[in-house]
mmCIF file of C-alpha atoms and ligand atoms in Angstrom:
data_model
loop_
_atom_site.group_PDB
_atom_site.id
_atom_site.type_symbol
_atom_site.label_atom_id
_atom_site.label_comp_id
_atom_site.label_asym_id
_atom_site.label_seq_id
_atom_site.Cartn_x
_atom_site.Cartn_y
_atom_site.Cartn_z
ATOM 1 C CA MET A 1 22.513 8.922 24.508
ATOM 2 C CA LYS A 2 23.957 12.418 24.431
ATOM 3 C CA ILE A 3 27.292 10.820 23.507
ATOM 4 C CA ILE A 4 25.863 9.777 20.157
ATOM 5 C CA GLY A 5 25.144 13.404 19.414
ATOM 6 C CA SER A 6 28.634 14.703 19.916
ATOM 7 C CA PHE A 7 30.145 11.594 18.363
ATOM 8 C CA LEU A 8 28.262 11.913 15.110
ATOM 9 C CA GLU A 9 27.703 15.673 15.118
ATOM 10 C CA GLU A 10 24.134 15.086 14.134
ATOM 11 C CA PRO A 11 21.150 16.910 15.556
ATOM 12 C CA LEU A 12 19.462 14.844 18.239
ATOM 13 C CA ALA A 13 16.270 15.590 20.082
ATOM 14 C CA LEU A 14 15.568 14.223 23.542
ATOM 15 C CA GLY A 15 12.146 13.254 24.895
ATOM 16 C CA VAL A 16 10.278 14.075 21.674
ATOM 17 C CA PRO A 17 6.535 13.331 21.791
ATOM 18 C CA LEU A 18 5.943 10.887 18.942
ATOM 19 C CA LYS A 19 2.587 12.530 18.316
ATOM 20 C CA ARG A 20 4.626 15.319 16.706
ATOM 21 C CA LEU A 21 6.279 12.942 14.247
ATOM 22 C CA THR A 22 3.274 10.925 13.138
ATOM 23 C CA SER A 23 0.203 11.688 11.039
ATOM 24 C CA TYR A 24 -1.958 10.114 13.762
ATOM 25 C CA ARG A 25 -0.775 12.730 16.283
ATOM 26 C CA ILE A 26 -0.624 9.891 18.815
ATOM 27 C CA GLY A 27 2.301 8.536 20.820
ATOM 28 C CA GLY A 28 4.217 9.262 24.008
ATOM 29 C CA PRO A 29 7.809 10.494 24.146
ATOM 30 C CA ALA A 30 10.747 8.838 22.395
ATOM 31 C CA ASP A 31 13.938 8.855 24.463
ATOM 32 C CA VAL A 32 15.991 10.195 21.556
ATOM 33 C CA VAL A 33 15.344 11.050 17.912
ATOM 34 C CA ALA A 34 18.153 11.386 15.352
ATOM 35 C CA PHE A 35 17.763 13.129 12.007
ATOM 36 C CA PRO A 36 20.737 11.963 9.863
ATOM 37 C CA ARG A 37 21.363 14.277 6.934
ATOM 38 C CA ASP A 38 22.994 11.750 4.617
ATOM 39 C CA THR A 39 23.865 8.105 4.073
ATOM 40 C CA LYS A 40 27.181 8.406 5.889
ATOM 41 C CA ALA A 41 25.531 9.727 9.047
ATOM 42 C CA LEU A 42 22.736 7.143 8.857
ATOM 43 C CA THR A 43 25.291 4.351 8.433
ATOM 44 C CA SER A 44 27.297 5.533 11.457
ATOM 45 C CA ILE A 45 24.195 5.766 13.601
ATOM 46 C CA LEU A 46 23.009 2.280 12.606
ATOM 47 C CA ARG A 47 26.444 0.753 13.207
ATOM 48 C CA PHE A 48 26.601 2.475 16.586
ATOM 49 C CA VAL A 49 23.175 1.310 17.784
ATOM 50 C CA LYS A 50 23.915 -2.220 16.635
ATOM 51 C CA GLN A 51 27.288 -2.297 18.341
ATOM 52 C CA GLU A 52 25.833 -0.912 21.589
ATOM 53 C CA GLY A 53 22.660 -2.999 21.427
ATOM 54 C CA ILE A 54 20.455 0.107 21.584
ATOM 55 C CA SER A 55 16.804 -0.418 20.769
ATOM 56 C CA HIS A 56 15.930 1.601 17.657
ATOM 57 C CA PHE A 57 13.213 2.213 15.108
ATOM 58 C CA LEU A 58 13.370 3.628 11.592
ATOM 59 C CA LEU A 59 10.854 6.361 10.890
ATOM 60 C CA GLY A 60 9.829 7.764 7.521
ATOM 61 C CA ASN A 61 6.964 10.245 7.523
ATOM 62 C CA GLY A 62 5.187 8.343 10.301
ATOM 63 C CA THR A 63 1.966 7.971 8.281
ATOM 64 C CA ASN A 64 1.477 4.243 8.768
ATOM 65 C CA LEU A 65 2.321 3.979 12.443
ATOM 66 C CA LEU A 66 0.508 3.863 15.749
ATOM 67 C CA PHE A 67 2.976 4.466 18.564
ATOM 68 C CA ASP A 68 2.313 3.466 22.148
ATOM 69 C CA ASP A 69 1.060 6.037 24.682
ATOM 70 C CA GLN A 70 4.202 5.181 26.696
ATOM 71 C CA GLY A 71 6.390 6.320 23.809
ATOM 72 C CA PHE A 72 9.557 4.561 22.729
ATOM 73 C CA ARG A 73 12.500 3.578 24.921
ATOM 74 C CA GLY A 74 15.489 3.879 22.648
ATOM 75 C CA LEU A 75 16.433 5.756 19.507
ATOM 76 C CA ILE A 76 14.143 6.768 16.672
ATOM 77 C CA ILE A 77 16.030 7.363 13.419
ATOM 78 C CA ALA A 78 14.057 9.716 11.182
ATOM 79 C CA THR A 79 14.940 9.891 7.485
ATOM 80 C CA THR A 80 13.113 13.168 6.811
ATOM 81 C CA ARG A 81 16.285 15.140 6.049
ATOM 82 C CA MET A 82 17.488 12.688 3.404
ATOM 83 C CA LYS A 83 15.513 13.843 0.402
ATOM 84 C CA LYS A 84 17.824 14.236 -2.580
ATOM 85 C CA PHE A 85 16.413 13.618 -6.033
ATOM 86 C CA SER A 86 18.113 13.008 -9.381
ATOM 87 C CA VAL A 87 17.334 12.042 -12.957
ATOM 88 C CA CYS A 88 19.906 10.050 -14.881
ATOM 89 C CA LYS A 89 20.330 8.062 -18.033
ATOM 90 C CA GLU A 90 21.444 4.449 -17.611
ATOM 91 C CA PRO A 91 23.936 2.750 -19.968
ATOM 92 C CA SER A 92 20.897 0.787 -21.252
ATOM 93 C CA GLY A 93 19.374 4.081 -22.436
ATOM 94 C CA ALA A 94 16.596 4.032 -19.814
ATOM 95 C CA THR A 95 16.049 7.198 -17.777
ATOM 96 C CA LEU A 96 15.671 6.601 -14.057
ATOM 97 C CA LEU A 97 14.320 8.930 -11.389
ATOM 98 C CA THR A 98 16.119 8.334 -8.116
ATOM 99 C CA ALA A 99 14.932 9.574 -4.727
ATOM 100 C CA GLN A 100 16.465 9.261 -1.284
ATOM 101 C CA ALA A 101 14.421 7.521 1.410
ATOM 102 C CA GLY A 102 13.193 10.671 3.130
ATOM 103 C CA MET A 103 11.778 12.399 0.061
ATOM 104 C CA PRO A 104 7.995 12.764 0.392
ATOM 105 C CA LEU A 105 6.352 10.422 -2.128
ATOM 106 C CA SER A 106 3.880 13.084 -3.255
ATOM 107 C CA LEU A 107 6.703 15.518 -3.953
ATOM 108 C CA LEU A 108 8.367 12.851 -6.084
ATOM 109 C CA VAL A 109 5.102 12.249 -7.986
ATOM 110 C CA TRP A 110 4.739 15.990 -8.524
ATOM 111 C CA ARG A 111 8.299 16.442 -9.737
ATOM 112 C CA ALA A 112 8.003 13.435 -12.044
ATOM 113 C CA ALA A 113 4.809 14.918 -13.511
ATOM 114 C CA ARG A 114 6.427 18.321 -14.103
ATOM 115 C CA LEU A 115 9.318 16.603 -15.886
ATOM 116 C CA GLY A 116 6.940 14.576 -18.080
ATOM 117 C CA PHE A 117 7.344 11.162 -16.418
ATOM 118 C CA SER A 118 4.157 9.144 -16.092
ATOM 119 C CA GLY A 119 3.296 6.026 -14.055
ATOM 120 C CA MET A 120 3.070 7.341 -10.509
ATOM 121 C CA GLU A 121 -0.161 9.303 -10.801
ATOM 122 C CA PRO A 122 -2.388 6.983 -8.688
ATOM 123 C CA LEU A 123 0.093 7.355 -5.806
ATOM 124 C CA TRP A 124 -0.490 11.102 -5.665
ATOM 125 C CA GLY A 125 -1.652 12.083 -2.179
ATOM 126 C CA ILE A 126 -0.118 9.153 -0.273
ATOM 127 C CA PRO A 127 1.550 11.092 2.532
ATOM 128 C CA GLY A 128 4.507 8.742 3.176
ATOM 129 C CA SER A 129 8.208 9.061 2.427
ATOM 130 C CA VAL A 130 9.766 7.148 -0.479
ATOM 131 C CA GLY A 131 11.589 4.724 1.895
ATOM 132 C CA GLY A 132 8.519 4.007 4.030
ATOM 133 C CA SER A 133 6.366 3.643 0.927
ATOM 134 C CA VAL A 134 8.758 1.116 -0.624
ATOM 135 C CA ALA A 135 8.903 -0.845 2.648
ATOM 136 C CA CYS A 136 5.073 -0.893 2.740
ATOM 137 C CA ASN A 137 4.639 -1.241 -1.051
ATOM 138 C CA ALA A 138 2.181 1.639 -0.858
ATOM 139 C CA GLY A 139 -0.460 1.731 -3.528
ATOM 140 C CA ALA A 140 -3.722 3.214 -4.691
ATOM 141 C CA GLY A 141 -6.064 3.117 -7.650
ATOM 142 C CA GLY A 142 -5.046 -0.415 -8.589
ATOM 143 C CA SER A 143 -1.316 0.198 -8.783
ATOM 144 C CA SER A 144 1.454 0.164 -6.250
ATOM 145 C CA LEU A 145 5.109 1.087 -5.995
ATOM 146 C CA CYS A 146 6.243 -2.373 -7.042
ATOM 147 C CA ASP A 147 4.965 -1.623 -10.566
ATOM 148 C CA ILE A 148 7.512 1.139 -11.152
ATOM 149 C CA VAL A 149 10.524 0.394 -8.936
ATOM 150 C CA SER A 150 13.618 -0.393 -10.992
ATOM 151 C CA LYS A 151 16.228 -0.785 -8.257
ATOM 152 C CA ILE A 152 16.735 -0.096 -4.572
ATOM 153 C CA THR A 153 19.875 0.744 -2.668
ATOM 154 C CA ILE A 154 19.742 -0.657 0.841
ATOM 155 C CA LEU A 155 21.938 -0.633 3.852
ATOM 156 C CA ASN A 156 22.206 -4.263 4.869
ATOM 157 C CA ILE A 157 22.461 -5.778 8.315
ATOM 158 C CA HIS A 158 26.282 -5.408 8.265
ATOM 159 C CA GLY A 159 26.058 -1.688 7.497
ATOM 160 C CA GLU A 160 27.082 -2.132 3.845
ATOM 161 C CA GLU A 161 25.404 -0.471 0.893
ATOM 162 C CA THR A 162 23.939 -2.922 -1.610
ATOM 163 C CA GLU A 163 22.147 -2.212 -4.840
ATOM 164 C CA LEU A 164 19.263 -4.575 -5.535
ATOM 165 C CA GLU A 165 17.899 -4.786 -9.059
ATOM 166 C CA LYS A 166 14.209 -5.528 -9.556
ATOM 167 C CA GLY A 167 13.956 -9.306 -9.272
ATOM 168 C CA ALA A 168 16.380 -9.531 -6.343
ATOM 169 C CA PHE A 169 13.511 -8.803 -3.974
ATOM 170 C CA SER A 170 9.776 -9.315 -4.099
ATOM 171 C CA PHE A 171 6.760 -7.258 -3.219
ATOM 172 C CA GLY A 172 3.445 -8.364 -1.763
ATOM 173 C CA TYR A 173 0.285 -6.612 -0.656
ATOM 174 C CA ARG A 174 1.587 -3.630 1.373
ATOM 175 C CA PHE A 175 4.822 -5.481 1.878
ATOM 176 C CA CYS A 176 8.338 -5.564 0.426
ATOM 177 C CA ASP A 177 10.459 -8.619 1.020
ATOM 178 C CA LEU A 178 13.789 -6.873 1.636
ATOM 179 C CA PRO A 179 16.633 -8.679 3.416
ATOM 180 C CA PRO A 180 16.053 -8.660 7.216
ATOM 181 C CA GLU A 181 16.792 -5.391 9.044
ATOM 182 C CA SER A 182 17.740 -3.603 5.848
ATOM 183 C CA VAL A 183 17.136 0.088 5.371
ATOM 184 C CA VAL A 184 16.068 1.617 2.074
ATOM 185 C CA LEU A 185 18.551 4.398 1.263
ATOM 186 C CA LYS A 186 17.348 5.317 -2.192
ATOM 187 C CA THR A 187 15.046 3.987 -4.881
ATOM 188 C CA SER A 188 15.105 4.335 -8.670
ATOM 189 C CA PHE A 189 11.948 4.376 -10.729
ATOM 190 C CA GLN A 190 11.470 3.699 -14.416
ATOM 191 C CA LEU A 191 8.569 5.619 -15.903
ATOM 192 C CA ASP A 192 7.022 6.387 -19.271
ATOM 193 C CA ARG A 193 7.304 9.727 -21.059
ATOM 194 C CA LYS A 194 4.140 11.776 -21.452
ATOM 195 C CA ASN A 195 3.038 15.355 -21.847
ATOM 196 C CA PRO A 196 3.342 17.057 -18.398
ATOM 197 C CA ASP A 197 -0.001 18.862 -18.779
ATOM 198 C CA GLU A 198 -1.784 15.563 -19.315
ATOM 199 C CA ILE A 199 -0.094 14.037 -16.283
ATOM 200 C CA LEU A 200 -0.969 17.038 -14.125
ATOM 201 C CA LYS A 201 -4.616 16.734 -15.187
ATOM 202 C CA THR A 202 -4.594 13.066 -14.144
ATOM 203 C CA LEU A 203 -3.102 14.041 -10.794
ATOM 204 C CA GLU A 204 -5.974 16.455 -10.284
ATOM 205 C CA ASN A 205 -8.450 13.592 -10.903
ATOM 206 C CA PHE A 206 -6.728 11.335 -8.401
ATOM 207 C CA ARG A 207 -6.700 14.171 -5.869
ATOM 208 C CA ASN A 208 -10.443 14.652 -6.270
ATOM 209 C CA ILE A 209 -11.125 10.920 -5.844
ATOM 210 C CA ARG A 210 -9.079 10.963 -2.629
ATOM 211 C CA ARG A 211 -10.862 14.058 -1.348
ATOM 212 C CA LEU A 212 -14.272 12.523 -1.900
ATOM 213 C CA SER A 213 -13.513 9.075 -0.505
ATOM 214 C CA GLN A 214 -11.370 9.812 2.550
ATOM 215 C CA PRO A 215 -12.067 11.679 5.782
ATOM 216 C CA ARG A 216 -10.587 15.152 5.990
ATOM 217 C CA GLY A 217 -9.787 17.458 8.858
ATOM 218 C CA PHE A 218 -8.793 14.828 11.420
ATOM 219 C CA PRO A 219 -5.459 13.066 11.945
ATOM 220 C CA SER A 220 -5.374 9.471 10.773
ATOM 221 C CA CYS A 221 -3.088 6.749 9.546
ATOM 222 C CA GLY A 222 -4.949 5.923 6.346
ATOM 223 C CA CYS A 223 -6.537 2.487 6.089
ATOM 224 C CA VAL A 224 -6.170 0.537 9.309
ATOM 225 C CA PHE A 225 -6.826 -2.948 7.886
ATOM 226 C CA LYS A 226 -5.735 -4.763 4.741
ATOM 227 C CA ASN A 227 -8.457 -5.771 2.328
ATOM 228 C CA SER A 228 -9.077 -9.487 2.638
ATOM 229 C CA SER A 229 -8.663 -11.762 -0.350
ATOM 230 C CA ASN A 230 -12.397 -12.608 -0.584
ATOM 231 C CA GLY A 231 -13.019 -9.446 -2.623
ATOM 232 C CA LEU A 232 -14.881 -7.512 0.064
ATOM 233 C CA ALA A 233 -13.006 -4.301 0.889
ATOM 234 C CA ALA A 234 -12.195 -3.997 4.597
ATOM 235 C CA GLY A 235 -13.997 -0.629 4.756
ATOM 236 C CA GLU A 236 -17.178 -2.121 3.350
ATOM 237 C CA LEU A 237 -17.024 -5.060 5.755
ATOM 238 C CA ILE A 238 -16.527 -2.724 8.753
ATOM 239 C CA GLU A 239 -19.431 -0.576 7.576
ATOM 240 C CA ARG A 240 -21.686 -3.663 7.207
ATOM 241 C CA LEU A 241 -20.740 -4.709 10.736
ATOM 242 C CA GLY A 242 -22.168 -1.385 11.909
ATOM 243 C CA PHE A 243 -18.977 0.319 13.055
ATOM 244 C CA LYS A 244 -19.233 3.575 11.081
ATOM 245 C CA GLY A 245 -19.160 6.476 13.531
ATOM 246 C CA VAL A 246 -18.437 4.308 16.603
ATOM 247 C CA ILE A 247 -16.457 6.271 19.194
ATOM 248 C CA GLU A 248 -13.952 5.108 21.801
ATOM 249 C CA GLY A 249 -12.386 7.878 23.898
ATOM 250 C CA GLY A 250 -10.931 10.355 21.404
ATOM 251 C CA ALA A 251 -10.952 7.918 18.469
ATOM 252 C CA GLN A 252 -13.747 7.261 16.014
ATOM 253 C CA VAL A 253 -14.411 4.933 13.080
ATOM 254 C CA SER A 254 -14.806 7.436 10.263
ATOM 255 C CA ASN A 255 -18.266 8.193 8.944
ATOM 256 C CA VAL A 256 -16.754 8.753 5.495
ATOM 257 C CA HIS A 257 -14.616 5.616 5.122
ATOM 258 C CA ALA A 258 -15.014 2.875 7.728
ATOM 259 C CA ASN A 259 -11.442 1.581 7.281
ATOM 260 C CA PHE A 260 -10.153 4.864 8.708
ATOM 261 C CA ILE A 261 -10.071 5.291 12.477
ATOM 262 C CA ILE A 262 -9.632 9.001 13.030
ATOM 263 C CA ASN A 263 -8.114 10.869 15.930
ATOM 264 C CA ARG A 264 -11.193 12.919 16.655
ATOM 265 C CA ASN A 265 -10.163 14.524 19.908
ATOM 266 C CA LYS A 266 -6.772 13.907 21.521
ATOM 267 C CA ALA A 267 -7.092 10.141 21.091
ATOM 268 C CA LYS A 268 -4.782 7.798 22.922
ATOM 269 C CA ALA A 269 -3.237 4.754 21.276
ATOM 270 C CA ARG A 270 -5.349 2.594 23.567
ATOM 271 C CA ASP A 271 -8.575 4.192 22.201
ATOM 272 C CA VAL A 272 -7.588 3.176 18.662
ATOM 273 C CA LEU A 273 -6.506 -0.274 19.850
ATOM 274 C CA VAL A 274 -9.836 -0.887 21.586
ATOM 275 C CA LEU A 275 -11.688 -0.076 18.336
ATOM 276 C CA ILE A 276 -9.324 -2.328 16.391
ATOM 277 C CA GLU A 277 -9.945 -5.189 18.809
ATOM 278 C CA LYS A 278 -13.728 -4.788 18.617
ATOM 279 C CA ILE A 279 -13.666 -4.710 14.799
ATOM 280 C CA VAL A 280 -11.381 -7.750 14.519
ATOM 281 C CA GLU A 281 -13.537 -9.729 16.926
ATOM 282 C CA SER A 282 -16.755 -8.792 15.165
ATOM 283 C CA ALA A 283 -15.335 -9.586 11.688
ATOM 284 C CA GLN A 284 -14.227 -13.001 12.915
ATOM 285 C CA ASN A 285 -17.370 -13.898 14.841
ATOM 286 C CA ARG A 286 -19.999 -12.468 12.512
ATOM 287 C CA ALA A 287 -18.419 -12.771 9.076
ATOM 288 C CA GLY A 288 -15.749 -15.428 9.579
ATOM 289 C CA ILE A 289 -13.131 -13.014 8.201
ATOM 290 C CA LYS A 290 -9.733 -12.610 9.814
ATOM 291 C CA LEU A 291 -8.819 -8.951 9.394
ATOM 292 C CA GLU A 292 -5.123 -8.086 9.344
ATOM 293 C CA LEU A 293 -3.616 -4.750 10.240
ATOM 294 C CA GLU A 294 -2.238 -2.553 7.479
ATOM 295 C CA ILE A 295 -0.871 -0.042 9.986
ATOM 296 C CA LYS A 296 2.055 -0.930 12.210
ATOM 297 C CA VAL A 297 1.568 -0.766 15.951
ATOM 298 C CA VAL A 298 4.847 0.097 17.657
ATOM 299 C CA THR A 299 5.088 -0.677 21.336
ATOM 300 C CA SER A 300 7.788 0.652 23.571
ATOM 301 C CA GLY A 301 11.327 -0.596 23.071
ATOM 302 C CA LYS A 302 13.344 -2.050 25.909
HETATM 303 C C1 FAD B 1 -4.457 10.262 4.979
HETATM 304 C C2 FAD B 1 -3.659 9.039 4.633
HETATM 305 C C3 FAD B 1 -3.866 8.406 3.418
HETATM 306 C C4 FAD B 1 -3.130 7.276 3.057
HETATM 307 N N1 FAD B 1 -3.361 6.678 1.865
HETATM 308 C C5 FAD B 1 -2.659 5.576 1.518
HETATM 309 C C6 FAD B 1 -2.902 4.928 0.270
HETATM 310 O O1 FAD B 1 -3.695 5.354 -0.537
HETATM 311 N N2 FAD B 1 -2.153 3.819 -0.020
HETATM 312 C C7 FAD B 1 -1.210 3.308 0.848
HETATM 313 O O2 FAD B 1 -0.575 2.306 0.511
HETATM 314 N N3 FAD B 1 -0.976 3.909 2.033
HETATM 315 C C8 FAD B 1 -1.669 5.012 2.394
HETATM 316 N N4 FAD B 1 -1.436 5.613 3.605
HETATM 317 C C9 FAD B 1 -0.468 5.001 4.548
HETATM 318 C C10 FAD B 1 0.987 5.523 4.414
HETATM 319 O O3 FAD B 1 1.017 6.840 3.888
HETATM 320 C C11 FAD B 1 1.831 4.604 3.551
HETATM 321 O O4 FAD B 1 1.889 3.302 4.072
HETATM 322 C C12 FAD B 1 3.261 5.136 3.426
HETATM 323 O O5 FAD B 1 3.854 4.482 2.403
HETATM 324 C C13 FAD B 1 4.111 4.969 4.687
HETATM 325 O O6 FAD B 1 5.299 5.732 4.499
HETATM 326 P P1 FAD B 1 5.982 6.491 5.725
HETATM 327 O O7 FAD B 1 7.202 7.170 5.248
HETATM 328 O O8 FAD B 1 5.005 7.346 6.415
HETATM 329 O O9 FAD B 1 6.377 5.251 6.634
HETATM 330 P P2 FAD B 1 6.341 5.165 8.225
HETATM 331 O O10 FAD B 1 4.932 5.203 8.677
HETATM 332 O O11 FAD B 1 7.271 6.146 8.821
HETATM 333 O O12 FAD B 1 6.932 3.702 8.437
HETATM 334 C C14 FAD B 1 6.225 2.570 7.968
HETATM 335 C C15 FAD B 1 7.144 1.354 8.020
HETATM 336 O O13 FAD B 1 8.193 1.512 7.060
HETATM 337 C C16 FAD B 1 9.460 1.404 7.708
HETATM 338 N N5 FAD B 1 10.377 2.331 7.040
HETATM 339 C C17 FAD B 1 10.290 3.688 6.987
HETATM 340 N N6 FAD B 1 11.319 4.176 6.259
HETATM 341 C C18 FAD B 1 12.069 3.112 5.864
HETATM 342 C C19 FAD B 1 13.271 2.958 5.106
HETATM 343 N N7 FAD B 1 13.922 4.004 4.621
HETATM 344 N N8 FAD B 1 13.751 1.704 4.910
HETATM 345 C C20 FAD B 1 13.111 0.612 5.403
HETATM 346 N N9 FAD B 1 11.973 0.694 6.138
HETATM 347 C C21 FAD B 1 11.470 1.923 6.361
HETATM 348 C C22 FAD B 1 9.196 1.784 9.172
HETATM 349 O O14 FAD B 1 10.176 1.254 10.034
HETATM 350 C C23 FAD B 1 7.825 1.173 9.382
HETATM 351 O O15 FAD B 1 7.936 -0.206 9.641
HETATM 352 C C24 FAD B 1 -2.152 6.765 3.973
HETATM 353 C C25 FAD B 1 -1.929 7.423 5.170
HETATM 354 C C26 FAD B 1 -2.666 8.546 5.511
HETATM 355 C C27 FAD B 1 -2.405 9.242 6.807
#
């Protein structure tokens, strides 16, 4: 693994506890973590791992992930250093805001607001990166990224850059149907023009809603389960099943929002997984509802 470092002249970290790279503050050590600074470096790393058959995982801000207590055997590729941002006028006359995968989504929303671009306000406060948020079609307040994405540049399975216009891919609930194994390099957004002060006021409102409805002060991964299609929000269902406040080891079903399982006190992945299992079983047996995970559980690579 050290060879990759000298070969690509990229900073590599060995034996990094994944709890340091995730909002959950859970996860054992990753063998190696790479932090490519640009597309060229990311491309070289991906080509290399593919050629050598090295197990790897792409990490954004780590806010939708539960890593194993055993950590990850292989290479974690973190996009956090790739956070360029630009505003440009298209030949069609439309102005697009373009952000690299590693740019924090909230920073993008903030910058858009300051520049007088409206349409992203409900996404304010989602702690993911742009790339991770596109991959998960992150959303809040009735809107999601798919509403404003204009085009995406991906690195495809062969290590080639491809630009996909809206329509060449589809989005679903917390899901983006990108070609298999592709990596989001950058995303362009088309937004409306509005007075920046008005947008900033709206951001403030969304921030207050978030503050009142979500647990604060403890690490989490946001909502653990997807809302089911029967109209009952997963949090409400979990609350009705009596899980609010239930503790397992260091993890607890939040007393504020039952779809959050918080890391109350040095929780292990297995504590969270036990709670997940109990909730899923209860939802199935007592309400006939099959709950699906919104978070991604990553078990150790080979
Ligand atoms: C307090 C809190 C509140 C939250 N609120 C919301 C909310 O309101 N709405 C919501 O939708 N989510 C919410 N989330 C969940 C999370 O922030 C989003 O899902 C976010 O979009 C994930 O982005 P990320 O960069 O952290 O992705 P990660 O967690 O790092 O990765 C998630 C997935 O995306 C993949 N991925 C990452 N980067 C790329 C890339 N460049 N190309 C392709 N795939 C990639 C990863 O491999 C992984 O499969 C919340 C989380 C927390 C902790």
